[in-house]
Coordinates of C-alpha atoms in Angstrom, one line a residue:
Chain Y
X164 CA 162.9 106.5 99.7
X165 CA 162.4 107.8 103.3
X166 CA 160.1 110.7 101.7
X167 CA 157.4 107.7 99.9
X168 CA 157.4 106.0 103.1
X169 CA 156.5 108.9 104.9
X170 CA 153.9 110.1 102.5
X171 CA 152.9 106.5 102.5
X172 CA 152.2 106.6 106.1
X173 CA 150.7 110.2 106.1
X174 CA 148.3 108.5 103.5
X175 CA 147.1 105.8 105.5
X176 CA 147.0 108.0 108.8
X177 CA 144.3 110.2 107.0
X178 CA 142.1 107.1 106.7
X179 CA 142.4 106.0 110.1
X180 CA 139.7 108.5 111.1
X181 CA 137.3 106.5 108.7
X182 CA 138.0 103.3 109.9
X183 CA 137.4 104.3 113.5
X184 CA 134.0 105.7 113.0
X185 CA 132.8 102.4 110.3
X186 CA 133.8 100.6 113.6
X187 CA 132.0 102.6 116.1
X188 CA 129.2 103.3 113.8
X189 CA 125.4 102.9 115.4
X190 CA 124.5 102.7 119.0
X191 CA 127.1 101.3 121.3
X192 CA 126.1 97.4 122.1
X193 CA 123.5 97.6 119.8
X194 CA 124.0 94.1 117.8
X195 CA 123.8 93.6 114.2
X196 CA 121.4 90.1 113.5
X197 CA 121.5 87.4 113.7
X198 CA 121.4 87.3 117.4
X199 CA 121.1 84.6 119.7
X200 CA 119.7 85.2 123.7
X201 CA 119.2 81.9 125.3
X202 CA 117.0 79.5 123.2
X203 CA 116.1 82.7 120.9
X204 CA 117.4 83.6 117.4
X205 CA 116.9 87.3 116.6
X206 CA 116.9 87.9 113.4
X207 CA 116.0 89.8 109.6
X208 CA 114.8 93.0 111.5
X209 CA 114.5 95.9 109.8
X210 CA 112.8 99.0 109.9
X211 CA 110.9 101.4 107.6
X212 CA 111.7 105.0 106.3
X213 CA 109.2 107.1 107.8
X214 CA 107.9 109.6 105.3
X215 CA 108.1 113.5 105.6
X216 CA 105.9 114.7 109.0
X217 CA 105.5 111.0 110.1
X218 CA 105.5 110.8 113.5
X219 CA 105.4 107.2 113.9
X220 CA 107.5 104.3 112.5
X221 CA 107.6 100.9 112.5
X222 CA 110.0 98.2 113.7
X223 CA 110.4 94.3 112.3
X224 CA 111.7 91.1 112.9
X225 CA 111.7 86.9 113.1
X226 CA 112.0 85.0 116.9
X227 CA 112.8 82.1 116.8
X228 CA 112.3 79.6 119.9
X229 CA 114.6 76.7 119.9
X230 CA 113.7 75.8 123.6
X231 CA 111.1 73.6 124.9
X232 CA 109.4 76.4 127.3
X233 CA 107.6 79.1 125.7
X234 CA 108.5 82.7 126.1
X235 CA 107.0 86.2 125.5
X236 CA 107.8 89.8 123.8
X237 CA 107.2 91.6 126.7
X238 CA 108.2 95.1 125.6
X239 CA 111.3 97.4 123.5
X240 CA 112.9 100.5 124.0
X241 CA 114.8 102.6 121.4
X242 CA 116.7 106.1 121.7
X243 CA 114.7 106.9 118.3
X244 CA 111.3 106.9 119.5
X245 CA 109.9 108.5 122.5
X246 CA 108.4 105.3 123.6
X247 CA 107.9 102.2 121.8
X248 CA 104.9 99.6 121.8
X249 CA 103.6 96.1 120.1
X250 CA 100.8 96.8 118.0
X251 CA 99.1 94.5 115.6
X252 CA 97.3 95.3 112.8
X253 CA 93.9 93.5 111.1
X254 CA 92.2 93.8 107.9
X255 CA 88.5 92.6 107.8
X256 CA 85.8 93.3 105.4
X257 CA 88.0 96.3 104.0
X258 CA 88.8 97.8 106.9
X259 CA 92.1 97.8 108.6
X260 CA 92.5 98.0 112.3
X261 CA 95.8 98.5 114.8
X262 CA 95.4 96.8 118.8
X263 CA 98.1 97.4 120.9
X264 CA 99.5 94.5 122.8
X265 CA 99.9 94.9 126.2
X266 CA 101.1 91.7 127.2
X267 CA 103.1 91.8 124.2
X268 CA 104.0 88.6 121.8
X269 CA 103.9 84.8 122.7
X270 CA 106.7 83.2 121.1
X271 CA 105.7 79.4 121.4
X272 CA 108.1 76.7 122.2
X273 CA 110.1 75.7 118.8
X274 CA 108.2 77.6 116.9
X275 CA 109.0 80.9 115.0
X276 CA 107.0 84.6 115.4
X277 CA 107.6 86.8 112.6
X278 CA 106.7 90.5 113.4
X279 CA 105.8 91.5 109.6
X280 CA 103.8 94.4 107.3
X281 CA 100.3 93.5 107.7
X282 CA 100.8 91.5 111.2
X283 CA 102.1 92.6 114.5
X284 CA 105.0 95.1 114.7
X285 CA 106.5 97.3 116.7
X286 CA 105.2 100.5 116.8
X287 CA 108.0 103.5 117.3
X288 CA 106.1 106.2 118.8
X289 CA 106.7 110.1 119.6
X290 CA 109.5 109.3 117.1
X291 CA 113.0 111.8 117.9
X292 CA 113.7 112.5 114.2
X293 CA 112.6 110.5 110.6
X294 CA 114.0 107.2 110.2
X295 CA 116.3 107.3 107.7
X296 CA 116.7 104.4 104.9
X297 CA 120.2 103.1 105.3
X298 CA 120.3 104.2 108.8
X299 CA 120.8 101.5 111.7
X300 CA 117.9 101.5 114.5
X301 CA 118.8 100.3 117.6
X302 CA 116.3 98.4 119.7
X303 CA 116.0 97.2 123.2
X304 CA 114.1 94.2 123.2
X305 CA 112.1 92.9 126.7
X306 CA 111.7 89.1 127.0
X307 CA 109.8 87.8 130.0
X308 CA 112.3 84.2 130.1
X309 CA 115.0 85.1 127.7
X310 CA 115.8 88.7 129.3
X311 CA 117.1 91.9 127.6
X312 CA 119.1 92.6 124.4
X313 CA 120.0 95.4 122.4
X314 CA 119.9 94.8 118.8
X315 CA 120.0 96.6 115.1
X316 CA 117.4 97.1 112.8
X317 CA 118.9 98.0 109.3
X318 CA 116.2 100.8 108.1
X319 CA 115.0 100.1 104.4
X320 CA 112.8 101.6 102.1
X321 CA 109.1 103.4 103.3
X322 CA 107.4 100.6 102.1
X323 CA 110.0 98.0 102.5
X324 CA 108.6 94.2 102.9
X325 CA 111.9 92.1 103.5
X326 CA 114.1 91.7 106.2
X327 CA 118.0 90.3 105.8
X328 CA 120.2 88.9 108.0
Chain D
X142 CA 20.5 75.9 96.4
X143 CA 21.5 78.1 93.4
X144 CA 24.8 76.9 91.2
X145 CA 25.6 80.7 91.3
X146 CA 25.8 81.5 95.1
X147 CA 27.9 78.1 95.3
X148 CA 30.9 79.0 93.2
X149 CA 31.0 82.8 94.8
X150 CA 33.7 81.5 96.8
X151 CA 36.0 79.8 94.2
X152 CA 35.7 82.9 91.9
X153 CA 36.5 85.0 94.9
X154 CA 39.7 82.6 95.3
X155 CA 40.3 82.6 91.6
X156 CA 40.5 86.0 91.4
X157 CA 42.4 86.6 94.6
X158 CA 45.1 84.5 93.0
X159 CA 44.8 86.6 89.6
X160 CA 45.5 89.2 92.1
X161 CA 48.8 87.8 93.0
X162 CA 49.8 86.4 89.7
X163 CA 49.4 90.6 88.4
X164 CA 51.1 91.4 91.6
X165 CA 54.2 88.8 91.2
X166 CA 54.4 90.2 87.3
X167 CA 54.6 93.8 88.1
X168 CA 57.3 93.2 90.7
X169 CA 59.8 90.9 89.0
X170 CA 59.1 93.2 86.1
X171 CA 59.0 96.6 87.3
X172 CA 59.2 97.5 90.8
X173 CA 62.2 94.6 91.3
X174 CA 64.5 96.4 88.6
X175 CA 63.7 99.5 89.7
X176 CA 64.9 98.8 93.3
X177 CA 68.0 97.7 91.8
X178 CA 68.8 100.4 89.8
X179 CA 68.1 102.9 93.0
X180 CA 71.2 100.7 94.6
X181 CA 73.5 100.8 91.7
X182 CA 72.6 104.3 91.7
X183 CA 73.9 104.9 95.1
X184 CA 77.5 103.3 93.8
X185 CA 77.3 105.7 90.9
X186 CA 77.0 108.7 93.2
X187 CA 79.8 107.8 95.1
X188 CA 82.2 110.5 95.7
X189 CA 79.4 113.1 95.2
X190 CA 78.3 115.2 98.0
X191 CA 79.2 118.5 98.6
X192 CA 82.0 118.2 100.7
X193 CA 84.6 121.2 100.7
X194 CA 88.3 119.9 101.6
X195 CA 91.7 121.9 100.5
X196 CA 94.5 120.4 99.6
X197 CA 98.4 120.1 100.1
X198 CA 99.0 123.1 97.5
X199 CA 96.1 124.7 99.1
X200 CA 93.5 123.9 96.4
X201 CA 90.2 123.3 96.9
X202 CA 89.0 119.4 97.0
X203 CA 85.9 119.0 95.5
X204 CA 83.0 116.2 94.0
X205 CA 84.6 118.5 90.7
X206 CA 88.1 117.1 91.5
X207 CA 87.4 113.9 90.6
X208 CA 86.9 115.3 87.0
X209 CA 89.1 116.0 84.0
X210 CA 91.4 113.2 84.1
X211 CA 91.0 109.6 85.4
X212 CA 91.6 109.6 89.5
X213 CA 92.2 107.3 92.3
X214 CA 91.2 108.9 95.9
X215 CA 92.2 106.5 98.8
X216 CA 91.9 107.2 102.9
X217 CA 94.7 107.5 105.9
X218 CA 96.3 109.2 108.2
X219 CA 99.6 110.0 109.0
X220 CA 99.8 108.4 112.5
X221 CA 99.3 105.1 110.0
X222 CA 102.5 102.9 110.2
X223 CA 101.6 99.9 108.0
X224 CA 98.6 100.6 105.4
X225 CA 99.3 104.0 104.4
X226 CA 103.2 103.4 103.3
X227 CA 102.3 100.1 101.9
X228 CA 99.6 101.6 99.6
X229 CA 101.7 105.1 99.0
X230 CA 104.5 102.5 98.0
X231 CA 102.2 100.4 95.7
X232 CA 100.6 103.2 94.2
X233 CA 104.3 104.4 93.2
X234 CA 104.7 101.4 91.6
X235 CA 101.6 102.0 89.6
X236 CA 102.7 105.5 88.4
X237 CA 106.2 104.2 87.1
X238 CA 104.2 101.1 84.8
X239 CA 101.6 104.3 83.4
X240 CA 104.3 106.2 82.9
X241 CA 106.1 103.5 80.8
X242 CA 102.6 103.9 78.3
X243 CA 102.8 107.7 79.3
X244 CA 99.6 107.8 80.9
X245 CA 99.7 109.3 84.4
X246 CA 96.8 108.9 87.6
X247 CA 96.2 111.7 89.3
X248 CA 96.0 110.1 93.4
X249 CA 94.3 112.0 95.9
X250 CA 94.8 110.6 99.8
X251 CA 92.1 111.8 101.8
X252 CA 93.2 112.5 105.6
X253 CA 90.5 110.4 108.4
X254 CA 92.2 112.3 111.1
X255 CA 92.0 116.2 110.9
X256 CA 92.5 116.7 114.3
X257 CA 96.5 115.8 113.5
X258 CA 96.5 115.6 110.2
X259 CA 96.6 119.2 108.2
X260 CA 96.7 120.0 105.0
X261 CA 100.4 120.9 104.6
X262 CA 101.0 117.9 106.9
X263 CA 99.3 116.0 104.4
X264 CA 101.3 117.6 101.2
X265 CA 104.9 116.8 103.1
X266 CA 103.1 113.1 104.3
X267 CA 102.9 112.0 100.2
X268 CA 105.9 114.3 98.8
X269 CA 108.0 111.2 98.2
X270 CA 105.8 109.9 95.6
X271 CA 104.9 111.7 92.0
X272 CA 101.4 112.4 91.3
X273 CA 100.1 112.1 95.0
X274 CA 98.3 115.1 96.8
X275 CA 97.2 114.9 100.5
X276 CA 93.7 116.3 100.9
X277 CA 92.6 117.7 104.6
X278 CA 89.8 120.3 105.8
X279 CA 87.7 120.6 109.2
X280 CA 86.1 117.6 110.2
X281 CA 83.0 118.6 109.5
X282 CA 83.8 118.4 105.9
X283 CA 86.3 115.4 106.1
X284 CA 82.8 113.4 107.7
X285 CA 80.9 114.9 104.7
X286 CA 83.5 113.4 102.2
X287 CA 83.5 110.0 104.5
X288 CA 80.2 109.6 104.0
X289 CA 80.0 110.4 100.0
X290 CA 82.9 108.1 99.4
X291 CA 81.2 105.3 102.2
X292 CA 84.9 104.6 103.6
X293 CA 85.1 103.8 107.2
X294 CA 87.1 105.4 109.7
X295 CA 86.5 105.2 113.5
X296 CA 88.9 106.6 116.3
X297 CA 90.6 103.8 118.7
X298 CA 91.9 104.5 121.3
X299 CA 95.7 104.1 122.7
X300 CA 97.4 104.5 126.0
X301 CA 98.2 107.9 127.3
X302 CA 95.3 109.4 125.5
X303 CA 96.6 108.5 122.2
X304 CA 94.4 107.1 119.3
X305 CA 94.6 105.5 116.2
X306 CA 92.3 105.4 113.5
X307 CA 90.3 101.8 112.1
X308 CA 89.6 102.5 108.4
X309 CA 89.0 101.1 104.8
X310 CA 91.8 100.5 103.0
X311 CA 90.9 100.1 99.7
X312 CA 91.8 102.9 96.4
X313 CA 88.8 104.1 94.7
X314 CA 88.8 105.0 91.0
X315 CA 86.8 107.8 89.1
X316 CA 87.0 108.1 85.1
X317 CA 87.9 111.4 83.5
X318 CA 84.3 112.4 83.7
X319 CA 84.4 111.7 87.5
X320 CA 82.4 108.7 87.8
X321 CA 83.1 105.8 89.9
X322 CA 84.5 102.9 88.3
X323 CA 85.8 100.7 90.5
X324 CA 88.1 100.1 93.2
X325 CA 91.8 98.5 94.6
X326 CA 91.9 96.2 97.4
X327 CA 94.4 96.4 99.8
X328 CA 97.6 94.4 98.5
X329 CA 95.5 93.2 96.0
X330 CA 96.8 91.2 93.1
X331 CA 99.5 93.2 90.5
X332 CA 97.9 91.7 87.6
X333 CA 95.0 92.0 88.2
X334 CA 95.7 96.2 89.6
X335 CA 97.4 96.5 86.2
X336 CA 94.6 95.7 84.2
X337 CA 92.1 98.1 86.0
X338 CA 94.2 101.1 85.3
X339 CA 94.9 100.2 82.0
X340 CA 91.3 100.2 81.4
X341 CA 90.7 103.3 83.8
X342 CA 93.4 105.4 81.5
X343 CA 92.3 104.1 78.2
X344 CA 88.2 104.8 78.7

């Protein structure tokens, strides 16, 4: 009796090293969405594989503004990328162009921004190592009212379209 | 007065408008189609010129690529972070629905940044997708092959020195006897894509 309770214990001790690390996983601080900061909800961010030799990637997600003030992306951070920008892109006439944003996004009063394929995003530059799908990407996000947070972006596909929360 | 000398002007005018009449016939029937079939022409040279570009494998890309099998050749960069993925993962798509009628397109994606983007870049850049090879060379060339396939591409430039690249984002398509025939827009319709390689692989 004494010897299945021991090797019953021994058992589950084994797994304790798994648990810790599913716990820990990702950045530390870095929050899984949704997210709220102030009168913002942060959420379906995701990221994109980067393909072999890439050396950029791209970062996106939904802001909500619940408040009656509007409020601005200034800026984002991320231990992935060397440095990080807002870029948006724009198709005319065939041709496809990327602007970077200086002054970042406006996120209007009650109204919703989504960063999106084809629309603004944020641009992972002088990226450390391929993004990975499956992996989490954290991301410091800069907002001129709402402040600072460090959130998650759950990396899909190289061509992924969808965010979830 | 003489009756004569008094209708010189009115057969003057009459003929000057015969003139025109002769004129207006031989343009509208001649010279007008002509014209047009000079600027068609142009559309049916496209992708001919005698640019010399190498490819991921280290093969040369040629105006005699395009040949031997229907192709699609589209242009990007690696330093892309939206288009060039979107379109590598669409064009994915469209190998796995021609494979289904085991047909296959060959897909050649043309670099608009040599400076960055070499050729073996280029190979590892579309190695996650079956049938793809990245195509590079000198610029020289690469502005050679910009101007026979008319795609735009223009440098922009980025803090710290950096740049990106404006350029057309459309996928071009060549029959097996490398003529034009056609082209993709970006994101355009699946139906619609579907239909023009069905009849790209079947001609």
């Amino acid at each position: 009796m004494r010897t299945i309770f021991l090797a019953t214990l021994a058992a589950l001790a084994l797994h304790v090293p798994d648990v810790w690390a599913q716990a820990h996983s990702g950045h530390a601080g870095a929050i899984p969405m949704p997210v709220m900061l102030g009168d913002l909800v942060i959420s379906r961010g995701y990221g994109r594989a980067t393909p072999p030799h890439a050396p950029v990637g791209t970062g996106y997600l939904s802001i909500q503004n619940q408040g009656r003030v509007p409020d601005r992306l200034l800026g984002a951070e991320s231990p992935a990328a060397g440095r990080v920008e807002i870029h948006r892109m724009a198709m005319r006439d065939g041709v496809m162009r990327m602007r970077p944003l200086p002054k970042g996004i406006e996120i209007p009063a009650g109204a919703t921004v989504d960063l999106r394929p084809g629309g603004a995003h944020l641009m992972l530059m002088a990226l450390k190592a391929p993004l990975v799908e499956g992996a989490r990407l954290p991301v410091k996000l800069r907002f001129e009212r709402a402040g600072r947070i460090e959130v998650q972006l759950a990396v899909g596909p190289l061509d992924a379209t969808g965010g979830h929360e | 007065m003489s009756v004569k000398s008094g209708l010189r002007p009115i057969r003057l005018a009459l003929w000057a408008l015969v003139a025109l009449a002769l004129i207006g016939l031989a343009w509208v029937q001649v010279i007008s189609p002509r014209l047009q079939a000079l600027s068609d022409g142009g559309m049916a040279n496209l992708g001919r010129g005698d640019y010399r570009l190498v490819t991921g494998d280290g093969q040369p890309f040629t105006q005699d690529s395009l040949k031997g099998q229907p192709t699609a050749v589209f242009f990007g960069f690696t330093h892309c972070p939206d288009v060039c993925p979107t379109t590598l993962g669409d064009i994915s798509g469209w190998q796995e629905d021609l494979a289904r009628a085991g047909k296959t397109l060959r897909v050649f994606l043309v670099t608009v940044d040599p400076e960055r983007d070499s050729p073996e870049v280029m190979r590892d850049y579309v190695s996650w997708v079956p049938g793809v090879q990245g195509v590079s060379g000198s610029p020289e060339e690469i502005a050679k092959a910009l101007k026979a396939f008319r795609v735009y591409a223009r440098k922009a430039a980025l803090e710290g020195g950096d740049y990106t690249m404006d350029h057309s984002a459309m996928v071009l398509l060549f029959d097996r006897d490398g003529r034009y025939s056609g082209l993709i827009g970006y994101q355009e319709d699946a139906d619609r894509v579907r239909a023009s390689l069905e009849r790209l692989v079947a001609g």
